[in-house]
């Protein structure tokens, strides 16, 4: 039985990847941080949805800020594959906490790679890189596009990407980076703009709030569906040689388009509810991100299938269903959107 270690298993991508690997017959180990509040909501369902597979899913306390905990886990688990999906991943917040962002997102990747080297574990390593590393580089962006990061988060991701390449070339590790463009789902964090919009639409539809405050509506992004992207991660580690791949849909849409489709799907006029708030503008904006995923299509046989409009509908419908279940007493409300 193949064993995988997922760092960041409690996040959006980590939870989908855990389910994906369990379906393939893996034994899956995940890292969770010690917290005084529950932080495993995205993976709690695995124990119920994967009856037999649940016995092959394990959570361990460790932290990317603690190198010794990473080395200890590698010695104990001896994984065949390691996926580093953990980060302080909110771009706007990274301007407020740049040091913490760098420590976890950049140095955390280094600590994990060094733990692999010191432990001698012969695992295949996946590093979650980000389209934000391209910054102001003109679209479309491919594996050969020159990086120009525009936020502390992007700079930290670029270090993690570069150190992965360095360890591959210096120590012969099977280490790859997936340069993923924006990918969303109902499990997206509530502060990310796509989830924030979908959640607000549901609240407005059910008359639980009136306004949605947003920043730059003209930003262009390449948005895909997260469950499809974890398949690409796995395919990279099955490829014959370690390499780096851009993963995205190849299409760009503005935040305004996302808003229009989301509100229209609920039968609402977005212009009556959306207000611009300067607090949500970044000190340095990234105007346009668009993937050129031709290499992944050619080498990995991977391509995005869920369309932009389908993605928006999936997210809005999930929020509406959640709220209706809350109102019927099936669920406890998690709090109102801003």
Tab-separated table of C-alpha atoms in Angstrom:
chain	number	residue	atom	x	y	z
A	1	UNK	CA	0.000	0.000	0.000
A	2	UNK	CA	1.377	3.395	-1.030
A	3	UNK	CA	1.718	5.916	1.800
A	4	UNK	CA	1.240	9.662	1.325
A	5	UNK	CA	1.903	12.534	3.728
A	6	UNK	CA	-0.156	15.684	3.140
A	7	UNK	CA	1.076	18.864	4.790
A	8	UNK	CA	-1.920	21.177	4.841
A	9	UNK	CA	-4.456	18.340	4.841
A	10	UNK	CA	-7.056	20.437	6.696
A	11	UNK	CA	-7.227	23.009	3.894
A	12	UNK	CA	-9.308	23.026	0.733
A	13	UNK	CA	-6.766	21.238	-1.475
A	14	UNK	CA	-5.541	18.925	1.263
A	15	UNK	CA	-9.016	17.587	2.033
A	16	UNK	CA	-9.794	16.905	-1.634
A	17	UNK	CA	-6.385	15.307	-2.141
A	18	UNK	CA	-6.882	13.047	0.889
A	19	UNK	CA	-10.187	11.799	-0.526
A	20	UNK	CA	-8.632	11.361	-3.980
A	21	UNK	CA	-5.731	9.277	-2.657
A	22	UNK	CA	-7.929	7.168	-0.378
A	23	UNK	CA	-10.066	6.294	-3.391
A	24	UNK	CA	-6.883	5.088	-5.083
A	25	UNK	CA	-6.056	2.801	-2.166
A	26	UNK	CA	-3.397	4.906	-0.444
A	27	UNK	CA	-2.713	5.060	3.257
A	28	UNK	CA	-2.967	8.815	3.908
A	29	UNK	CA	-1.265	10.719	6.711
A	30	UNK	CA	-1.950	14.395	7.338
A	31	UNK	CA	-0.411	17.096	9.486
A	32	UNK	CA	-2.545	19.321	11.672
A	33	UNK	CA	-1.468	22.200	13.886
A	34	UNK	CA	-2.338	22.372	17.563
A	35	UNK	CA	-5.226	24.779	18.033
A	36	UNK	CA	-7.611	25.651	20.853
A	37	UNK	CA	-10.475	25.544	18.350
A	38	UNK	CA	-11.538	22.776	15.979
A	39	UNK	CA	-9.631	23.044	12.695
A	40	UNK	CA	-10.357	19.722	10.999
A	41	UNK	CA	-13.835	20.427	9.628
A	42	UNK	CA	-12.872	19.750	6.004
A	43	UNK	CA	-11.532	16.261	6.765
A	44	UNK	CA	-13.893	15.112	9.528
A	45	UNK	CA	-16.256	13.704	6.907
A	46	UNK	CA	-13.580	11.323	5.625
A	47	UNK	CA	-14.161	9.055	8.607
A	48	UNK	CA	-17.851	8.827	7.667
A	49	UNK	CA	-17.699	8.903	3.852
A	50	UNK	CA	-14.851	6.409	3.448
A	51	UNK	CA	-15.895	3.589	5.753
A	52	UNK	CA	-13.082	1.132	5.085
A	53	UNK	CA	-10.686	3.821	3.880
A	54	UNK	CA	-11.174	5.685	7.158
A	55	UNK	CA	-8.916	3.092	8.741
A	56	UNK	CA	-6.187	4.258	6.351
A	57	UNK	CA	-6.426	7.951	7.270
A	58	UNK	CA	-4.298	9.341	10.096
A	59	UNK	CA	-3.730	12.844	11.496
A	60	UNK	CA	-0.519	13.873	13.287
A	61	UNK	CA	0.466	16.981	15.225
A	62	UNK	CA	3.334	18.850	13.568
A	63	UNK	CA	4.067	22.296	12.169
A	64	UNK	CA	6.054	23.796	9.308
A	65	UNK	CA	7.547	26.178	11.884
A	66	UNK	CA	9.024	23.207	13.793
A	67	UNK	CA	11.696	21.349	11.830
A	68	UNK	CA	12.125	18.619	14.451
A	69	UNK	CA	8.449	17.642	14.242
A	70	UNK	CA	8.746	17.232	10.464
A	71	UNK	CA	11.873	15.079	10.668
A	72	UNK	CA	10.297	12.918	13.382
A	73	UNK	CA	7.205	12.291	11.259
A	74	UNK	CA	9.213	11.318	8.195
A	75	UNK	CA	11.155	8.771	10.252
A	76	UNK	CA	7.911	7.364	11.680
A	77	UNK	CA	5.767	7.258	8.527
A	78	UNK	CA	8.351	6.670	5.770
A	79	UNK	CA	5.962	8.036	3.112
A	80	UNK	CA	6.226	7.276	-0.589
A	81	UNK	CA	4.796	10.669	-1.552
A	82	UNK	CA	4.844	14.027	0.242
A	83	UNK	CA	2.541	16.881	-0.719
A	84	UNK	CA	3.340	20.316	0.722
A	85	UNK	CA	0.079	22.275	0.443
A	86	UNK	CA	0.447	24.303	3.642
A	87	UNK	CA	0.883	28.081	3.626
A	88	UNK	CA	-0.375	31.374	4.919
A	89	UNK	CA	-2.214	31.635	1.639
A	90	UNK	CA	-4.210	34.866	1.770
A	91	UNK	CA	-2.510	37.403	-0.514
A	92	UNK	CA	-3.984	40.550	1.043
A	93	UNK	CA	-3.258	39.355	4.587
A	94	UNK	CA	0.366	38.669	3.645
A	95	UNK	CA	0.934	42.446	3.474
A	96	UNK	CA	-0.131	42.669	7.132
A	97	UNK	CA	1.885	39.667	8.390
A	98	UNK	CA	4.793	39.358	5.946
A	99	UNK	CA	7.220	37.760	8.414
A	100	UNK	CA	4.827	34.989	9.416
A	101	UNK	CA	3.888	34.444	5.777
A	102	UNK	CA	7.539	34.047	4.840
A	103	UNK	CA	8.320	31.738	7.754
A	104	UNK	CA	5.536	29.268	6.960
A	105	UNK	CA	5.205	29.587	3.197
A	106	UNK	CA	8.896	29.953	2.283
A	107	UNK	CA	11.050	28.613	5.103
A	108	UNK	CA	8.456	25.931	5.860
A	109	UNK	CA	9.051	24.398	2.436
A	110	UNK	CA	12.800	24.462	3.083
A	111	UNK	CA	12.363	22.753	6.471
A	112	UNK	CA	10.346	19.988	4.843
A	113	UNK	CA	12.875	19.430	2.060
A	114	UNK	CA	15.730	19.428	4.554
A	115	UNK	CA	13.850	16.906	6.695
A	116	UNK	CA	13.634	14.677	3.619
A	117	UNK	CA	17.351	15.035	2.968
A	118	UNK	CA	18.411	14.394	6.568
A	119	UNK	CA	16.039	11.478	7.124
A	120	UNK	CA	16.987	9.777	3.883
A	121	UNK	CA	13.331	9.122	3.056
A	122	UNK	CA	13.076	8.226	-0.639
A	123	UNK	CA	9.758	9.959	-1.263
A	124	UNK	CA	8.472	11.905	-4.218
A	125	UNK	CA	7.840	15.521	-3.188
A	126	UNK	CA	5.189	17.933	-4.447
A	127	UNK	CA	5.450	21.681	-3.761
A	128	UNK	CA	2.337	23.810	-4.175
A	129	UNK	CA	3.545	26.851	-6.087
A	130	UNK	CA	1.245	29.693	-7.127
A	131	UNK	CA	0.315	31.766	-10.151
A	132	UNK	CA	0.827	34.805	-7.902
A	133	UNK	CA	4.562	34.335	-8.520
A	134	UNK	CA	4.000	35.683	-12.051
A	135	UNK	CA	2.647	38.962	-10.678
A	136	UNK	CA	2.814	41.620	-13.367
A	137	UNK	CA	4.224	39.326	-16.087
A	138	UNK	CA	1.956	39.632	-19.155
A	139	UNK	CA	-0.493	36.766	-19.771
A	140	UNK	CA	-0.684	34.005	-20.729
A	141	UNK	CA	1.883	32.631	-18.301
A	142	UNK	CA	3.701	29.322	-18.802
A	143	UNK	CA	6.578	27.431	-17.184
A	144	UNK	CA	9.062	29.657	-19.041
A	145	UNK	CA	7.488	33.004	-18.096
A	146	UNK	CA	9.742	35.213	-15.952
A	147	UNK	CA	8.398	35.625	-12.414
A	148	UNK	CA	7.597	39.071	-10.971
A	149	UNK	CA	5.949	38.585	-7.539
A	150	UNK	CA	3.869	41.477	-6.208
A	151	UNK	CA	3.104	40.497	-2.608
A	152	UNK	CA	4.868	38.952	0.398
A	153	UNK	CA	2.860	35.791	-0.271
A	154	UNK	CA	4.055	35.626	-3.881
A	155	UNK	CA	7.669	36.261	-2.830
A	156	UNK	CA	7.432	33.483	-0.232
A	157	UNK	CA	5.927	31.101	-2.790
A	158	UNK	CA	8.718	31.936	-5.229
A	159	UNK	CA	11.300	30.985	-2.605
A	160	UNK	CA	9.485	27.695	-1.969
A	161	UNK	CA	9.368	27.044	-5.708
A	162	UNK	CA	13.040	27.898	-6.217
A	163	UNK	CA	14.303	25.892	-3.241
A	164	UNK	CA	12.378	22.869	-4.541
A	165	UNK	CA	14.190	23.173	-7.865
A	166	UNK	CA	17.466	23.638	-5.988
A	167	UNK	CA	17.034	20.468	-3.900
A	168	UNK	CA	16.078	18.543	-7.023
A	169	UNK	CA	19.219	19.659	-8.798
A	170	UNK	CA	21.548	19.539	-5.772
A	171	UNK	CA	20.513	16.292	-4.073
A	172	UNK	CA	18.694	14.354	-6.779
A	173	UNK	CA	15.336	14.435	-4.990
A	174	UNK	CA	12.219	13.640	-6.996
A	175	UNK	CA	10.780	17.079	-6.293
A	176	UNK	CA	8.216	18.876	-8.452
A	177	UNK	CA	6.288	22.139	-8.293
A	178	UNK	CA	2.744	22.618	-9.478
A	179	UNK	CA	2.215	26.258	-10.437
A	180	UNK	CA	-1.510	26.311	-9.807
A	181	UNK	CA	-3.736	29.160	-10.903
A	182	UNK	CA	-6.794	30.076	-8.826
A	183	UNK	CA	-8.910	27.046	-7.978
A	184	UNK	CA	-12.083	27.245	-5.942
A	185	UNK	CA	-14.768	25.091	-4.328
A	186	UNK	CA	-17.352	25.195	-1.533
A	187	UNK	CA	-14.450	24.328	0.806
A	188	UNK	CA	-12.619	27.559	-0.018
A	189	UNK	CA	-11.864	29.766	2.994
A	190	UNK	CA	-14.589	32.308	3.679
A	191	UNK	CA	-12.242	35.301	3.335
A	192	UNK	CA	-11.287	34.445	-0.266
A	193	UNK	CA	-13.182	36.545	-2.782
A	194	UNK	CA	-14.946	33.703	-4.621
A	195	UNK	CA	-16.316	32.144	-1.438
A	196	UNK	CA	-17.055	35.573	0.005
A	197	UNK	CA	-19.174	36.461	-3.036
A	198	UNK	CA	-21.013	33.128	-3.128
A	199	UNK	CA	-21.720	33.292	0.601
A	200	UNK	CA	-22.998	36.856	0.364
A	201	UNK	CA	-25.283	35.981	-2.553
A	202	UNK	CA	-26.884	33.235	-0.470
A	203	UNK	CA	-27.320	35.539	2.531
A	204	UNK	CA	-28.814	38.291	0.378
A	205	UNK	CA	-31.121	35.837	-1.395
A	206	UNK	CA	-32.472	34.663	1.958
A	207	UNK	CA	-32.654	38.265	3.241
A	208	UNK	CA	-29.987	37.792	5.900
A	209	UNK	CA	-27.857	40.722	4.691
A	210	UNK	CA	-28.088	43.582	2.216
A	211	UNK	CA	-24.588	44.586	1.087
A	212	UNK	CA	-21.388	42.960	-0.116
A	213	UNK	CA	-18.159	44.953	0.141
A	214	UNK	CA	-15.427	44.184	-2.394
A	215	UNK	CA	-12.181	45.660	-3.705
A	216	UNK	CA	-10.866	45.588	-7.269
A	217	UNK	CA	-13.594	44.300	-9.602
A	218	UNK	CA	-11.364	44.564	-12.675
A	219	UNK	CA	-8.755	42.014	-11.608
A	220	UNK	CA	-8.543	39.174	-14.130
A	221	UNK	CA	-8.027	35.618	-12.913
A	222	UNK	CA	-7.944	32.063	-14.258
A	223	UNK	CA	-10.440	30.197	-12.051
A	224	UNK	CA	-10.836	26.412	-11.958
A	225	UNK	CA	-12.457	23.745	-9.791
A	226	UNK	CA	-10.250	22.527	-6.931
A	227	UNK	CA	-11.121	18.781	-7.014
A	228	UNK	CA	-9.784	18.618	-10.570
A	229	UNK	CA	-6.504	20.252	-9.564
A	230	UNK	CA	-5.563	17.622	-6.958
A	231	UNK	CA	-5.657	15.071	-9.781
A	232	UNK	CA	-2.965	17.142	-11.513
A	233	UNK	CA	-0.833	17.095	-8.343
A	234	UNK	CA	-0.944	13.305	-8.228
A	235	UNK	CA	-0.170	12.979	-11.941
A	236	UNK	CA	2.983	15.066	-11.498
A	237	UNK	CA	4.331	12.561	-8.963
A	238	UNK	CA	3.567	9.634	-11.301
A	239	UNK	CA	5.456	11.246	-14.198
A	240	UNK	CA	8.705	9.539	-15.183
A	241	UNK	CA	10.938	12.522	-14.387
A	242	UNK	CA	10.531	15.364	-11.862
A	243	UNK	CA	9.425	18.578	-13.536
A	244	UNK	CA	7.333	21.706	-12.963
A	245	UNK	CA	3.896	22.298	-14.485
A	246	UNK	CA	1.468	25.203	-14.879
A	247	UNK	CA	-2.088	24.130	-14.023
A	248	UNK	CA	-5.105	26.219	-15.024
A	249	UNK	CA	-8.028	26.546	-17.409
A	250	UNK	CA	-6.424	28.915	-19.906
A	251	UNK	CA	-9.296	31.404	-19.527
A	252	UNK	CA	-9.457	34.777	-17.759
A	253	UNK	CA	-12.496	36.345	-16.095
A	254	UNK	CA	-12.825	39.499	-14.001
A	255	UNK	CA	-14.074	39.609	-10.439
A	256	UNK	CA	-16.968	41.612	-11.868
A	257	UNK	CA	-17.893	38.690	-14.138
A	258	UNK	CA	-17.864	36.349	-11.154
A	259	UNK	CA	-20.168	38.740	-9.297
A	260	UNK	CA	-22.537	39.048	-12.276
A	261	UNK	CA	-22.852	35.276	-12.768
A	262	UNK	CA	-23.246	34.587	-9.034
A	263	UNK	CA	-25.989	37.158	-8.460
A	264	UNK	CA	-27.774	36.282	-11.710
A	265	UNK	CA	-27.841	32.614	-10.730
A	266	UNK	CA	-29.775	33.606	-7.590
A	267	UNK	CA	-32.067	35.958	-9.539
A	268	UNK	CA	-30.530	39.101	-8.032
A	269	UNK	CA	-29.254	42.426	-9.425
A	270	UNK	CA	-25.662	42.699	-8.199
A	271	UNK	CA	-25.514	46.485	-8.649
A	272	UNK	CA	-28.095	46.921	-5.883
A	273	UNK	CA	-25.962	45.098	-3.352
A	274	UNK	CA	-22.239	45.470	-4.157
A	275	UNK	CA	-20.190	48.376	-2.793
A	276	UNK	CA	-16.485	49.060	-3.321
A	277	UNK	CA	-14.370	49.296	-0.176
A	278	UNK	CA	-10.789	50.642	-0.551
A	279	UNK	CA	-9.666	48.473	2.381
A	280	UNK	CA	-9.737	45.468	0.087
A	281	UNK	CA	-7.315	46.889	-2.481
A	282	UNK	CA	-3.759	45.528	-2.332
A	283	UNK	CA	-0.737	47.862	-2.028
A	284	UNK	CA	0.535	46.275	-5.272
A	285	UNK	CA	-2.125	44.854	-7.580
A	286	UNK	CA	-1.835	41.854	-9.900
A	287	UNK	CA	-3.960	42.753	-12.889
A	288	UNK	CA	-4.128	39.632	-15.037
A	289	UNK	CA	-3.311	35.948	-14.526
A	290	UNK	CA	-3.982	33.413	-17.279
A	291	UNK	CA	-2.486	29.925	-17.467
A	292	UNK	CA	-0.940	28.308	-20.494
A	293	UNK	CA	-1.489	24.666	-19.410
A	294	UNK	CA	-0.397	23.131	-22.714
A	295	UNK	CA	2.592	21.339	-21.140
A	296	UNK	CA	0.387	19.638	-18.524
A	297	UNK	CA	-2.107	18.662	-21.209
A	298	UNK	CA	0.611	17.181	-23.374
A	299	UNK	CA	2.745	15.446	-20.711
A	300	UNK	CA	0.230	14.574	-17.990
A	301	UNK	CA	-2.960	14.195	-20.004
A	302	UNK	CA	-4.618	16.691	-17.647
A	303	UNK	CA	-7.037	19.478	-18.520
A	304	UNK	CA	-9.732	21.415	-16.687
A	305	UNK	CA	-13.312	20.366	-17.410
A	306	UNK	CA	-15.583	22.395	-15.116
A	307	UNK	CA	-16.346	25.726	-16.804
A	308	UNK	CA	-16.260	29.134	-15.154
A	309	UNK	CA	-20.050	29.442	-15.070
A	310	UNK	CA	-20.421	25.915	-13.668
A	311	UNK	CA	-17.912	26.706	-10.932
A	312	UNK	CA	-19.800	29.829	-9.864
A	313	UNK	CA	-23.098	27.931	-9.787
A	314	UNK	CA	-21.558	25.111	-7.727
A	315	UNK	CA	-20.354	27.579	-5.110
A	316	UNK	CA	-23.585	29.588	-4.895
A	317	UNK	CA	-25.743	26.449	-4.713
A	318	UNK	CA	-23.593	25.045	-1.906
A	319	UNK	CA	-24.003	28.229	0.145
A	320	UNK	CA	-27.765	28.309	-0.427
A	321	UNK	CA	-28.083	24.666	0.587
A	322	UNK	CA	-26.018	25.252	3.720
A	323	UNK	CA	-28.115	28.232	4.808
A	324	UNK	CA	-31.396	26.450	4.150
A	325	UNK	CA	-30.242	23.518	6.245
A	326	UNK	CA	-29.249	25.948	8.991
A	327	UNK	CA	-32.679	27.561	8.896
A	328	UNK	CA	-34.384	24.170	9.051
A	329	UNK	CA	-32.388	23.299	12.156
A	330	UNK	CA	-30.245	20.647	10.494
A	331	UNK	CA	-27.085	22.699	10.959
A	332	UNK	CA	-25.925	25.436	13.308
A	333	UNK	CA	-25.148	28.692	11.442
A	334	UNK	CA	-21.436	29.458	11.194
A	335	UNK	CA	-21.913	33.226	11.258
A	336	UNK	CA	-23.066	35.882	8.858
A	337	UNK	CA	-20.975	37.097	5.942
A	338	UNK	CA	-19.632	40.612	5.888
